Coordinates of C-alpha atoms (C1' of nucleotides) in Angstrom, one line a residue:
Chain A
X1 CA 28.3 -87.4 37.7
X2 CA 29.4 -83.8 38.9
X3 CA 27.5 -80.5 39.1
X4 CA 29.1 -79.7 35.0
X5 CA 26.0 -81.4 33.3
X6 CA 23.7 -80.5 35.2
X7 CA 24.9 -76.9 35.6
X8 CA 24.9 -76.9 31.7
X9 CA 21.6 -78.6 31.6
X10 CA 19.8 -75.6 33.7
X11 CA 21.3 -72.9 31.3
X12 CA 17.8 -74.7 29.6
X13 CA 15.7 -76.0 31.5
X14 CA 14.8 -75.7 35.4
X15 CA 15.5 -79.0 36.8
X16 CA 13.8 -80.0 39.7
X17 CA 15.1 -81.4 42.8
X18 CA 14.3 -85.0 42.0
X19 CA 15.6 -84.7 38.7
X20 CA 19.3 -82.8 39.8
X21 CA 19.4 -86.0 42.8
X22 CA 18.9 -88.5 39.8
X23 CA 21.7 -86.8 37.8
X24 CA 23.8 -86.7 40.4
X25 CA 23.4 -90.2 41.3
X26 CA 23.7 -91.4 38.0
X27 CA 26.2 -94.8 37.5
X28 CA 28.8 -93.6 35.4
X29 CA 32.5 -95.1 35.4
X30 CA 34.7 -92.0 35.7
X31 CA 38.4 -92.4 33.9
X32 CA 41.3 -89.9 33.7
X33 CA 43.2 -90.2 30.2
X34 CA 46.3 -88.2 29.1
X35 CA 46.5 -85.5 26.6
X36 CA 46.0 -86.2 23.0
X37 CA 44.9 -89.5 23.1
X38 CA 41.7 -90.7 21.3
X39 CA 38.8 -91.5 23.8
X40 CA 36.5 -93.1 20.9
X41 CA 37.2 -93.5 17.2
X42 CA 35.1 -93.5 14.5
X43 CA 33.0 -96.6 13.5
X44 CA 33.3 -97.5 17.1
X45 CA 30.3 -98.5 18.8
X46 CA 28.5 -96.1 20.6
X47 CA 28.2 -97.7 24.1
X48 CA 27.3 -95.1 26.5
X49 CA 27.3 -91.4 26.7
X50 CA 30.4 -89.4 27.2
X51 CA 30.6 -86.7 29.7
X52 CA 33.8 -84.5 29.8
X53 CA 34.5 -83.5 33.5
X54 CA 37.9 -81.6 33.4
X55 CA 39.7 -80.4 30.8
X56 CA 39.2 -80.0 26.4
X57 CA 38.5 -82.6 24.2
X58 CA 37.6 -82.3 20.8
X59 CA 35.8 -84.7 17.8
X60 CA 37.6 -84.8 14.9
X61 CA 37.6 -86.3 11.0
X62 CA 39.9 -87.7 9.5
X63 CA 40.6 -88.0 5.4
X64 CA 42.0 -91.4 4.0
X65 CA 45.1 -89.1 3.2
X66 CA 45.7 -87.7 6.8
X67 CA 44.6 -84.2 6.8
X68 CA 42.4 -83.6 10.1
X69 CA 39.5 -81.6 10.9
X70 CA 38.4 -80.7 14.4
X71 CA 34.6 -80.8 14.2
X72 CA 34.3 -79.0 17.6
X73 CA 35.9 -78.8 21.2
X74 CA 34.2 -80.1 24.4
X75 CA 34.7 -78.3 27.3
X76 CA 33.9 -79.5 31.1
X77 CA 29.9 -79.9 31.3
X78 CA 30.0 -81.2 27.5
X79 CA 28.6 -84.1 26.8
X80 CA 28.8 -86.3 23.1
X81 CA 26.0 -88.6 21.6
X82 CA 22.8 -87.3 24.6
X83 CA 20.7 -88.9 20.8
X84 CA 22.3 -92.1 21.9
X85 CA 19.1 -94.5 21.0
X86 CA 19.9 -93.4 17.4
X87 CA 23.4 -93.9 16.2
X88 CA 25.3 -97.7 16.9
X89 CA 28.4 -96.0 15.5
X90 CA 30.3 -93.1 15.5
X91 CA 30.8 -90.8 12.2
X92 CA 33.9 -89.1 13.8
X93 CA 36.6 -89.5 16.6
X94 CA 37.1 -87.7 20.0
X95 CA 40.3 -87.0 21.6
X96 CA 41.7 -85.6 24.7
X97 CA 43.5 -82.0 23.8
X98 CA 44.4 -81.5 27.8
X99 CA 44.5 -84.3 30.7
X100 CA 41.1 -84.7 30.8
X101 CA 38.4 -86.7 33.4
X102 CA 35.4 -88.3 31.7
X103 CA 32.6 -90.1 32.4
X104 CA 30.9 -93.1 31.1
X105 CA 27.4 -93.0 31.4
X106 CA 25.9 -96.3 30.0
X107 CA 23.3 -96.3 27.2
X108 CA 20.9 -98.2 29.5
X109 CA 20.7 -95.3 32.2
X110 CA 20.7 -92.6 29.9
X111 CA 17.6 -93.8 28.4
X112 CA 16.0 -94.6 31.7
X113 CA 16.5 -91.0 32.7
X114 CA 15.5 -90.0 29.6
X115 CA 12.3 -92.0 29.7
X116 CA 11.4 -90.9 33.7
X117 CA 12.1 -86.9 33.0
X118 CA 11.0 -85.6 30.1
X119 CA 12.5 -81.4 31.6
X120 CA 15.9 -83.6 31.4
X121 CA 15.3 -84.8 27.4
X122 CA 14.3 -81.5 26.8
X123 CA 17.7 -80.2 28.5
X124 CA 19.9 -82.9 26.2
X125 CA 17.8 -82.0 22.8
X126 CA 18.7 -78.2 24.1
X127 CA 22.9 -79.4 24.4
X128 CA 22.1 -80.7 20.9
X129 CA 21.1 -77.4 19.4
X130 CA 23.8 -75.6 20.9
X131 CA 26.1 -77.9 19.3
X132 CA 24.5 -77.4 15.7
X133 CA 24.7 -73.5 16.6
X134 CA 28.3 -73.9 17.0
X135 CA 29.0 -76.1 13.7
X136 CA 27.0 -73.5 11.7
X137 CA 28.9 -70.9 12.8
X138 CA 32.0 -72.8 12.6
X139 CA 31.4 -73.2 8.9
X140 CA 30.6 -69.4 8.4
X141 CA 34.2 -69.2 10.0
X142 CA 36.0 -71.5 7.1
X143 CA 34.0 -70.8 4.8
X144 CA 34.1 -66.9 4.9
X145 CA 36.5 -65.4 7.4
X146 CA 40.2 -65.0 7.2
X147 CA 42.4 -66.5 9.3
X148 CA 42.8 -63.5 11.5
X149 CA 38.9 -63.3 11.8
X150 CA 38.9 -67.1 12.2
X151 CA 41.2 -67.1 15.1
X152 CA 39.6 -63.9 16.5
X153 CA 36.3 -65.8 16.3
X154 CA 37.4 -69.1 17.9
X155 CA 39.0 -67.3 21.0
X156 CA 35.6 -65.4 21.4
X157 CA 34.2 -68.5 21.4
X158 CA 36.0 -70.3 23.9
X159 CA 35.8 -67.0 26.1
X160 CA 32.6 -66.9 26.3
X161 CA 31.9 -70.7 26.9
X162 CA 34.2 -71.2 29.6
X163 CA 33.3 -68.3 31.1
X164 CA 30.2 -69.2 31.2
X165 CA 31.4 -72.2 33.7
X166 CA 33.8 -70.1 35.4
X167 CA 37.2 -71.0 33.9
X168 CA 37.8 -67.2 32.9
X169 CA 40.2 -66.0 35.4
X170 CA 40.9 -62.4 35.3
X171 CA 40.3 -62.1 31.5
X172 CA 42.3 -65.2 31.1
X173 CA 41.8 -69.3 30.9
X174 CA 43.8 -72.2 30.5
X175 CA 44.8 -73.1 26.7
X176 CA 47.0 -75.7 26.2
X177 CA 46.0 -76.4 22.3
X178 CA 48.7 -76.5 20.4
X179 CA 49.3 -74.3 17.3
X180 CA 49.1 -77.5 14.7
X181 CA 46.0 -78.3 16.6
X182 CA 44.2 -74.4 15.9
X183 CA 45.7 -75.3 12.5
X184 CA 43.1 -78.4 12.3
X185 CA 40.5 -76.7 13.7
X186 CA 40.7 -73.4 11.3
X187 CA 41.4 -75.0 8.6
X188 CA 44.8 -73.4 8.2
X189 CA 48.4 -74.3 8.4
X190 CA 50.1 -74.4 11.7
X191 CA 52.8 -71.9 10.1
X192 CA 50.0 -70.0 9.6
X193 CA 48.6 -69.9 12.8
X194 CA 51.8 -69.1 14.5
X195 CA 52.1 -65.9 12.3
X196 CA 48.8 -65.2 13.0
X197 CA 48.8 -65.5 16.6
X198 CA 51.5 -63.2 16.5
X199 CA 50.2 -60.4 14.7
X200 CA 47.4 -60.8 17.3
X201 CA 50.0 -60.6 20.2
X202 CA 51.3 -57.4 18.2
X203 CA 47.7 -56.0 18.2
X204 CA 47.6 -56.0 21.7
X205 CA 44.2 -58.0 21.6
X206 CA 45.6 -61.2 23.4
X207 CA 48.5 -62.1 25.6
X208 CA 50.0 -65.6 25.6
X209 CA 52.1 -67.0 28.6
X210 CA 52.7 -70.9 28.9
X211 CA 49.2 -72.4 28.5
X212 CA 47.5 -69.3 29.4
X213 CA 45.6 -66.9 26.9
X214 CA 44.7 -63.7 28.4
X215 CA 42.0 -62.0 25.8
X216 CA 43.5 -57.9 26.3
X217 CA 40.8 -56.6 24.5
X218 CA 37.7 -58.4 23.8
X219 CA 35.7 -55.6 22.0
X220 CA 38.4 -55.3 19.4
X221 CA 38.2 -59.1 19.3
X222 CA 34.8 -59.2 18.9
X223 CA 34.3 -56.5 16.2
X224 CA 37.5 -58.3 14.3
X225 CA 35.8 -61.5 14.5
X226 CA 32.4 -60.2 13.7
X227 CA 31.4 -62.2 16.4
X228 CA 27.6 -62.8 18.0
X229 CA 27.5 -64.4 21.4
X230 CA 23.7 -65.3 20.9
X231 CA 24.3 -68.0 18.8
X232 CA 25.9 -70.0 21.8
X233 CA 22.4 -70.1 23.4
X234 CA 24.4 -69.5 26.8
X235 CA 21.6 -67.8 28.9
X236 CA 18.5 -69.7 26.9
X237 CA 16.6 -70.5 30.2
X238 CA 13.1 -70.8 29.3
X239 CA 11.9 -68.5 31.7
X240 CA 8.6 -67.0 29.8
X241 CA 5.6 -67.6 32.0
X242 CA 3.8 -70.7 30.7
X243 CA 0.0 -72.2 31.6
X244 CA 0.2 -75.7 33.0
X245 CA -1.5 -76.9 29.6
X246 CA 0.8 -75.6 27.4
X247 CA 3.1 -76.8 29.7
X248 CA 1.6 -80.2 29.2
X249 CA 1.9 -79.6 25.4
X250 CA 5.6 -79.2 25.6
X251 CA 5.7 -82.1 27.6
X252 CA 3.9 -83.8 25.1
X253 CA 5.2 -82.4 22.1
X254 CA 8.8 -83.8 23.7
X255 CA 7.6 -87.1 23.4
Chain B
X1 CA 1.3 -82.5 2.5
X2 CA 2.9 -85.0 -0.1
X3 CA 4.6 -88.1 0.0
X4 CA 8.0 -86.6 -0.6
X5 CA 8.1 -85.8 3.4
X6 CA 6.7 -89.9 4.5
X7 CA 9.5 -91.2 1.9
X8 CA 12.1 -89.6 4.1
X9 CA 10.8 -90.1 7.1
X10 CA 10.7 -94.3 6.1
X11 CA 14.1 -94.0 5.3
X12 CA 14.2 -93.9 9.1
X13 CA 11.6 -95.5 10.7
X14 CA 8.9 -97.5 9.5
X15 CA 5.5 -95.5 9.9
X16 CA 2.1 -97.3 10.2
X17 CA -1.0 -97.0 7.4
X18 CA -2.3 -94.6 10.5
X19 CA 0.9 -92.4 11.1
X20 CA 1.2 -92.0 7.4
X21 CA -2.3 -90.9 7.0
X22 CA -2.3 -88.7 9.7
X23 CA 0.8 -87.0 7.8
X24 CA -0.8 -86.6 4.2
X25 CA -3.8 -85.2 6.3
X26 CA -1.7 -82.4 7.7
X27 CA -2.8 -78.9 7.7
X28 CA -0.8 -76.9 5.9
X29 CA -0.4 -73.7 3.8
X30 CA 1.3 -74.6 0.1
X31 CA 3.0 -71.8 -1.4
X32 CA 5.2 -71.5 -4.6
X33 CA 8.0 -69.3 -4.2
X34 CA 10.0 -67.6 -7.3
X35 CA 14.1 -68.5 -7.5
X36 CA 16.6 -66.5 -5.4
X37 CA 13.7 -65.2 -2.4
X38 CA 14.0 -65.4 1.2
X39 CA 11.4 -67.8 2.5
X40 CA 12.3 -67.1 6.1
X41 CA 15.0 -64.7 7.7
X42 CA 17.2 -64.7 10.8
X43 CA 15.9 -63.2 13.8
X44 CA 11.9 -64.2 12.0
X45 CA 10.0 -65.8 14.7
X46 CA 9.6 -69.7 14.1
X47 CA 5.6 -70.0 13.7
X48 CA 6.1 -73.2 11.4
X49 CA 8.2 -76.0 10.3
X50 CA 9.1 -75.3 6.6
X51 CA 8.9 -78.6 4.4
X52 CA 9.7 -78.4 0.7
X53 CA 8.0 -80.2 -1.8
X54 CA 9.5 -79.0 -5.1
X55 CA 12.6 -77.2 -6.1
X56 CA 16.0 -76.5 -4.6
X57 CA 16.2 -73.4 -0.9
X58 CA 19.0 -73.5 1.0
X59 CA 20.0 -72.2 4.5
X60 CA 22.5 -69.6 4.7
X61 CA 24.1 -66.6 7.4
X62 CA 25.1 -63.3 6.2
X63 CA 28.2 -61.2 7.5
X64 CA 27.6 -57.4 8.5
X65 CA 29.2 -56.6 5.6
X66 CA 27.8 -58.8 3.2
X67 CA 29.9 -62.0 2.7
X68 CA 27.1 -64.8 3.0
X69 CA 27.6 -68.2 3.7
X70 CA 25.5 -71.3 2.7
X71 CA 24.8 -73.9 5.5
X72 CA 22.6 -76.3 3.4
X73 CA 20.7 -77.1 0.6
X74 CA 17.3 -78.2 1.0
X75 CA 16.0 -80.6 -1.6
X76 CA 12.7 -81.6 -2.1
X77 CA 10.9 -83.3 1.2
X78 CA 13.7 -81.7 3.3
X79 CA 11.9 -80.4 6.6
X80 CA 13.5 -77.4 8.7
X81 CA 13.2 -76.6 12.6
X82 CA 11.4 -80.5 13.0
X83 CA 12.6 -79.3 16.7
X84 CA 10.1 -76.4 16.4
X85 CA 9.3 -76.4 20.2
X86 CA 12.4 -75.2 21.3
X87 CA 13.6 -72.3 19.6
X88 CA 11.6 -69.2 19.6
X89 CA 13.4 -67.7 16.2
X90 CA 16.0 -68.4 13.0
X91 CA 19.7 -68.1 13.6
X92 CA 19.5 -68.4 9.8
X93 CA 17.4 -67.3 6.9
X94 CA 16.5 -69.4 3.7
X95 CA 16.2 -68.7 0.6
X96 CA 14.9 -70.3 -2.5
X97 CA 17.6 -71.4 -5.1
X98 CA 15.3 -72.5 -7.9
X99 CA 11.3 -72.2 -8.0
X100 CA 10.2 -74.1 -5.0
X101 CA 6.6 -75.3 -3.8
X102 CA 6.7 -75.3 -0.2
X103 CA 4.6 -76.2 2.7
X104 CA 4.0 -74.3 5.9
X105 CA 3.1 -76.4 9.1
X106 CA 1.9 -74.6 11.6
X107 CA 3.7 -75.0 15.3
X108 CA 0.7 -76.6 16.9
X109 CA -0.2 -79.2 14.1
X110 CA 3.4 -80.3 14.1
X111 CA 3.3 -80.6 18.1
X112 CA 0.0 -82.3 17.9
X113 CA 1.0 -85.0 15.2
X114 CA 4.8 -85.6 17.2
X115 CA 2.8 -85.8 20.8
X116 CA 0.4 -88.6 19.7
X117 CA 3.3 -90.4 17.3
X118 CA 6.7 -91.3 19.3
X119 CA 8.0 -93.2 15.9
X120 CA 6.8 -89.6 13.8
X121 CA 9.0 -87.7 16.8
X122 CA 11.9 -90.0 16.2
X123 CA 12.0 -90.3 12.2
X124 CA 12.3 -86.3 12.5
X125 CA 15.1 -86.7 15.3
X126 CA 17.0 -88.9 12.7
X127 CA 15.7 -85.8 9.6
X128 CA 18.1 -83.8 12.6
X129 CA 20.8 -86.3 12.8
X130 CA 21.5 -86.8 8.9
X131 CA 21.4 -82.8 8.2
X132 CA 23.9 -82.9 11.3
X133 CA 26.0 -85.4 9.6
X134 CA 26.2 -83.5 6.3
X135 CA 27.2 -80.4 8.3
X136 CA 30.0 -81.8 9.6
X137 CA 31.0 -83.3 6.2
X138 CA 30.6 -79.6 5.0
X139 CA 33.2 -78.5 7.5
X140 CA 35.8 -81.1 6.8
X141 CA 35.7 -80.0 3.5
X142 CA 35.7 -75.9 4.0
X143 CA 38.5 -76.6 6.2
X144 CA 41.0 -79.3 4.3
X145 CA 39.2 -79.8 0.4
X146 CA 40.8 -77.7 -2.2
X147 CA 38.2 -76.1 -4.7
X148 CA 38.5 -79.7 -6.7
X149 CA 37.7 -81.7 -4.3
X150 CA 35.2 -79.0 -2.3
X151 CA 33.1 -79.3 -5.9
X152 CA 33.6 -83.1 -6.2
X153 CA 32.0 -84.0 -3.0
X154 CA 29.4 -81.6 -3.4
X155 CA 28.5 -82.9 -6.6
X156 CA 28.8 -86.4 -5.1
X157 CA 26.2 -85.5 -2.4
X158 CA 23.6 -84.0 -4.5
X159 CA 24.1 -87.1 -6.9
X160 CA 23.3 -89.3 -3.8
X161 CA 20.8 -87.3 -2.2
X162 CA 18.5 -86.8 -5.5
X163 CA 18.9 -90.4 -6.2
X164 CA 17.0 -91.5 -3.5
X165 CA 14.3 -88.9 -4.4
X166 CA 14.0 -90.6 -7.7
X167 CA 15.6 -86.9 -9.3
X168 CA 18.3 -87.9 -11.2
X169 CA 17.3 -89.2 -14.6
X170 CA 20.5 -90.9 -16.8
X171 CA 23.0 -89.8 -14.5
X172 CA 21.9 -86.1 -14.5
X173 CA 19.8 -83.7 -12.5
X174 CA 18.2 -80.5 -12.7
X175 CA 20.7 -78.0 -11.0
X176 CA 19.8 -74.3 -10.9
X177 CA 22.4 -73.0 -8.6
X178 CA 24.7 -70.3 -9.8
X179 CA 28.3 -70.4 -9.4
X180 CA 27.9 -67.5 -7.8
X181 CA 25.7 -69.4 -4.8
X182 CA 28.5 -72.6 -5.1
X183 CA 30.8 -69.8 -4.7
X184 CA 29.1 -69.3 -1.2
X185 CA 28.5 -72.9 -0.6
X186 CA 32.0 -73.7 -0.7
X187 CA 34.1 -70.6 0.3
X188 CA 35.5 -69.9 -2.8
X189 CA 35.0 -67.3 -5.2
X190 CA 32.5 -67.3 -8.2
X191 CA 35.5 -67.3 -10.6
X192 CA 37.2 -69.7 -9.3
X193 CA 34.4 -72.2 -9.1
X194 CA 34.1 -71.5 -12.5
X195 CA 37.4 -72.9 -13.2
X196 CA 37.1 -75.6 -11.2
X197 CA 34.0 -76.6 -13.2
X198 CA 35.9 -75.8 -16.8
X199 CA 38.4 -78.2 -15.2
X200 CA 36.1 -80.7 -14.2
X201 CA 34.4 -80.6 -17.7
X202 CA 37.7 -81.5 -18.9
X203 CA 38.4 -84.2 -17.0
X204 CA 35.3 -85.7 -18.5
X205 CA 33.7 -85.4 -14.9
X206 CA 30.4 -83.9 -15.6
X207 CA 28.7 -82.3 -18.2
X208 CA 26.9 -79.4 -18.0
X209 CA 24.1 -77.8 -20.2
X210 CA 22.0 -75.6 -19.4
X211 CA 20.7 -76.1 -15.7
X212 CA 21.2 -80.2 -16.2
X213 CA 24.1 -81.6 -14.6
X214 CA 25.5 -85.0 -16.1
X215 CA 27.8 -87.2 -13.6
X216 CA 30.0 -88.8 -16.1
X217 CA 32.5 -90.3 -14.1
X218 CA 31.0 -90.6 -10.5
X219 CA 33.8 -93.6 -9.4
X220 CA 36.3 -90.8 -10.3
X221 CA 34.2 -88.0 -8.8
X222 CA 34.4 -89.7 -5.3
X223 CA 37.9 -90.5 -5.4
X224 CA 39.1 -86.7 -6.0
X225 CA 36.3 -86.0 -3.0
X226 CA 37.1 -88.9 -0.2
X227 CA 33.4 -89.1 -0.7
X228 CA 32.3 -91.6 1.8
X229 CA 27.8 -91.8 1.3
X230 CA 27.3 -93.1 5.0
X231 CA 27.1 -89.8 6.5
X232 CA 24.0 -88.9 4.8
X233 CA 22.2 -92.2 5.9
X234 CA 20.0 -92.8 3.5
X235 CA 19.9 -96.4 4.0
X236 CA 19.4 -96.1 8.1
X237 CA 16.2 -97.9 8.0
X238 CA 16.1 -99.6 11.9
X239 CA 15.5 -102.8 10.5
X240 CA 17.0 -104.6 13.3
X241 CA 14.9 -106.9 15.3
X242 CA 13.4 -105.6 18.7
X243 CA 11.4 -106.9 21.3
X244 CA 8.4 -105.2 22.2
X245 CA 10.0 -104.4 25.9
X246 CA 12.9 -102.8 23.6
X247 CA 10.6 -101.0 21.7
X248 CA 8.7 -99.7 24.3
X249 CA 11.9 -98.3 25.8
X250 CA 12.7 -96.9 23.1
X251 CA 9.4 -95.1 22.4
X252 CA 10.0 -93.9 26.3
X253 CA 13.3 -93.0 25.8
X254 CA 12.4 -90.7 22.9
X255 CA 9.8 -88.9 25.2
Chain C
dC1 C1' 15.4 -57.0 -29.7
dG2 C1' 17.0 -55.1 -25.3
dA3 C1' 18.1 -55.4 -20.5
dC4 C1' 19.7 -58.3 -17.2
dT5 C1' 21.9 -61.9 -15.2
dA6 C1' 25.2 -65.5 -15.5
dT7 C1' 29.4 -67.3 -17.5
dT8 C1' 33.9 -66.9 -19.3
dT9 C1' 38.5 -64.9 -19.9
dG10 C1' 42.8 -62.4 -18.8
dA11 C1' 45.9 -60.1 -15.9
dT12 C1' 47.5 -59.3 -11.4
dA13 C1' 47.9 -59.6 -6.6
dG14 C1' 47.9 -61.6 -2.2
dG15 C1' 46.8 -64.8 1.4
dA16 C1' 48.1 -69.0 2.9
dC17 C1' 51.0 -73.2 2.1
dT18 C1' 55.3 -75.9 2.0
dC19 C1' 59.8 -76.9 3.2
dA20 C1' 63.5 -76.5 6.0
dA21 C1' 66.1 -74.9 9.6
dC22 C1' 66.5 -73.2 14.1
dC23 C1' 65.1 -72.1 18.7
dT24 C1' 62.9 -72.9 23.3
dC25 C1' 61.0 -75.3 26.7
dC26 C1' 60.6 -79.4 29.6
dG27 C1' 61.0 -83.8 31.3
dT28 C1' 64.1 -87.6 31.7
dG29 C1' 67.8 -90.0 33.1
dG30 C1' 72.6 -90.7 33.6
Chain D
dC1 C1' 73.2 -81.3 38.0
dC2 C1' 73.7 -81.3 33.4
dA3 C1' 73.3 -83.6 28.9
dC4 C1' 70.0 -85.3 25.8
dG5 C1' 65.8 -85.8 23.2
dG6 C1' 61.4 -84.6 21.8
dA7 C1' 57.6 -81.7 21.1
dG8 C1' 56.1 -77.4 20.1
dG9 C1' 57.1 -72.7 18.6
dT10 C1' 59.4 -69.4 15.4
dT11 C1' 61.6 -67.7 11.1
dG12 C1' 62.8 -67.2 6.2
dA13 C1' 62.3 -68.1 1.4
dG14 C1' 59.8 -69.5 -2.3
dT15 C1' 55.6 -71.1 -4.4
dC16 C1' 50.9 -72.1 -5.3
dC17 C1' 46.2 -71.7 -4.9
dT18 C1' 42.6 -68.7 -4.9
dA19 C1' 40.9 -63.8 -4.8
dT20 C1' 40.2 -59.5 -7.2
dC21 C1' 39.2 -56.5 -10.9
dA22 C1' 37.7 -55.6 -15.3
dA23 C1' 36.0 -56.6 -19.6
dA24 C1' 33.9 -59.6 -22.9
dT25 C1' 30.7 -63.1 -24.1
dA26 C1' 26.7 -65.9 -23.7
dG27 C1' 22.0 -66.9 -22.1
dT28 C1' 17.4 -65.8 -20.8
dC29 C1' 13.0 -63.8 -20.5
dG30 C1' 9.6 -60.5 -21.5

DNA sequence: CGACTATTTGATAGGACTCAACCTCCGTGG
DNA sequence: CCACGGAGGTTGAGTCCTATCAAATAGTCG
């Protein structure tokens, strides 16, 4: 277990000492796997927690006919399934877009942590809504924007998030998703995309070398895209000044 | 407080004579809403969980310049914000689609009920899950459903959703929404929905009259949609068998 | 009945798709 | 070191699905 989680965790709630040192010493089975490979498939059984350490993934459906949609991307920190003691099976698939490093965390010792420190099932339930923010806004995306706006949108998205774990170097990050693969996430063709991207690159708004995306102008991005940071819930630290009891009554509504 | 909530909530978990009574002796405020109102907008604070007895509301996100987008339908003894504690205000407004009844539960009275109850706490984690699920199903088909199959599955969901609320009477259901608000729902325009619906009609899919919807074909309906009903688990009843040791990890695991 | 809202229809335009070919970049291996 | 192959990116042409605009019709409610 790396500092990822739990720096993503503390974007929500503090964490004490105890509770960072329990994280940190959590039995997990770390594995590297190869770009665009599946890491679970739907209907499998959910057997632990995943954990993304390095590098994108993404969950995806598929449609008896083989059209794809990418449901969302994980980045390093992200974790799939923290409502583990729910779901037996998965309802959709999760595959490596880059050479990624995950890690296992068994069911068994996510719900022991989960049971011992309830700041730590707050933090999860707080990954949880983030996600849903995402997918909401995802939908606004398909369902309303163009492609233009759509694209604009995602790489606002992905700016902001990886920023936010330091993996925005000098306006730029690595981006090794493949045209077809924006295609599945956008809902559009990858033809599509391609002439897309390049009226972008014509705009001046983003630069594309290799697998590196430099955003040139995020305002214009932004403004294209329509694009809100808040729902992200990137700084969402519950700071405000609370008594011990009400304190207690989160603690206790939590349970 | 009605029954329509503790049906749903059974369809998850199974709720003792004292959880159940402790639910129907909720405090809350009943209000009847007209068709087409906001109940609750973005950027509101959250000062209750909104549970609605009667009617059809929905969920949806505006653009800045006015293209809106539907995230969900809410159908009678559908709960919003069951994760109340955590967020502070909406990142979405809701509106009623037909004439609704609605309950208000105040913040404290659902943290009261969810801090004595861990199996209330978790039938509203699963509430979470399933509108998850159907979000998700939403984006596959904003993103690779043409307008046929967009208003198939749709069609297909509501079918399965107001069956197991006892609302569809010889294969039909009440069904107020506009084409104009499908229009939203699916990303397509309101002329175009209607005709995909003329299309549908002659196909001998459904029959419509007046705001009653007839499935005449629902075999067919779900083939054109890949419809798939899992994802709305309506049959998740945890039925298995546990221990007691199990179940007391559970109910810690949830806390 | 009248005013409004919702549905329907027709004509036209345009965004995005498909198909197919071609190019470019890399990694591999002879 | 270069030839080869494959994957991904780019281009062009043609088409289709869906949007837009505008007007007519049908429904609904007071």
């Amino acid at each position: 277990m790396t500092m990822a989680l739990i720096r993503k965790l503390e974007n929500y709630v503090l964490l004490t000492d105890i509770e960072k040192h329990s994280l940190l010493e959590a039995e997990t089975t770390v594995r590297t796997i190869d770009p665009r490979l599946d890491i679970a498939c739907e209907h499998d059984e959910i057997d632990g927690a995943i954990l993304l350490l390095e590098g994108f993934a993404c969950r995806y459906r598929l449609l008896p006919d083989g059209r794809r949609q990418i449901l969302s991307y994980m980045l390093p920190g992200d974790m799939c399934d923290p409502r583990i003691f729910l779901l037996d099976h998965r309802d959709h698939s999760i595959a490596s877009l880059s050479r990624v490093r995950i890690a296992v965390w068994p069911r068994k010792a996510v719900l022991g942590l989960t049971s011992i420190y309830p700041r730590i099932t707050r933090a999860f339930w707080w990954c949880a809504l983030a996600d849903e923010g995402i997918i909401r806004e995802w939908l606004v995306s398909l369902g309303q924007r163009t492609a233009l706006e759509r694209l604009s949108h995602l790489i606002c998205e992905l700016y902001y998030r990886l920023k936010a774990i330091d993996l925005v170097y000098a306006d730029g990050f690595d981006f090794a998703v493949t045209q077809a693969e924006l295609g599945d996430t956008l809902g559009l063709s990858a033809v599509h995309v391609n002439r897309t991207l390049q009226d972008m690159r014509r705009k001046r708004l983003v630069r594309m070398a290799g697998r590196r995306l430099t955003v040139l102008n995020l305002d214009a991005l932004a403004t294209i895209a329509m694009f809100k940071p808040d729902y992200l819930h990137l700084n969402a630290k519950e700071r405000r000044q609370t008594t011990l009891a009400e304190r207690r009554e989160q603690a206790a509504g939590t349970a």
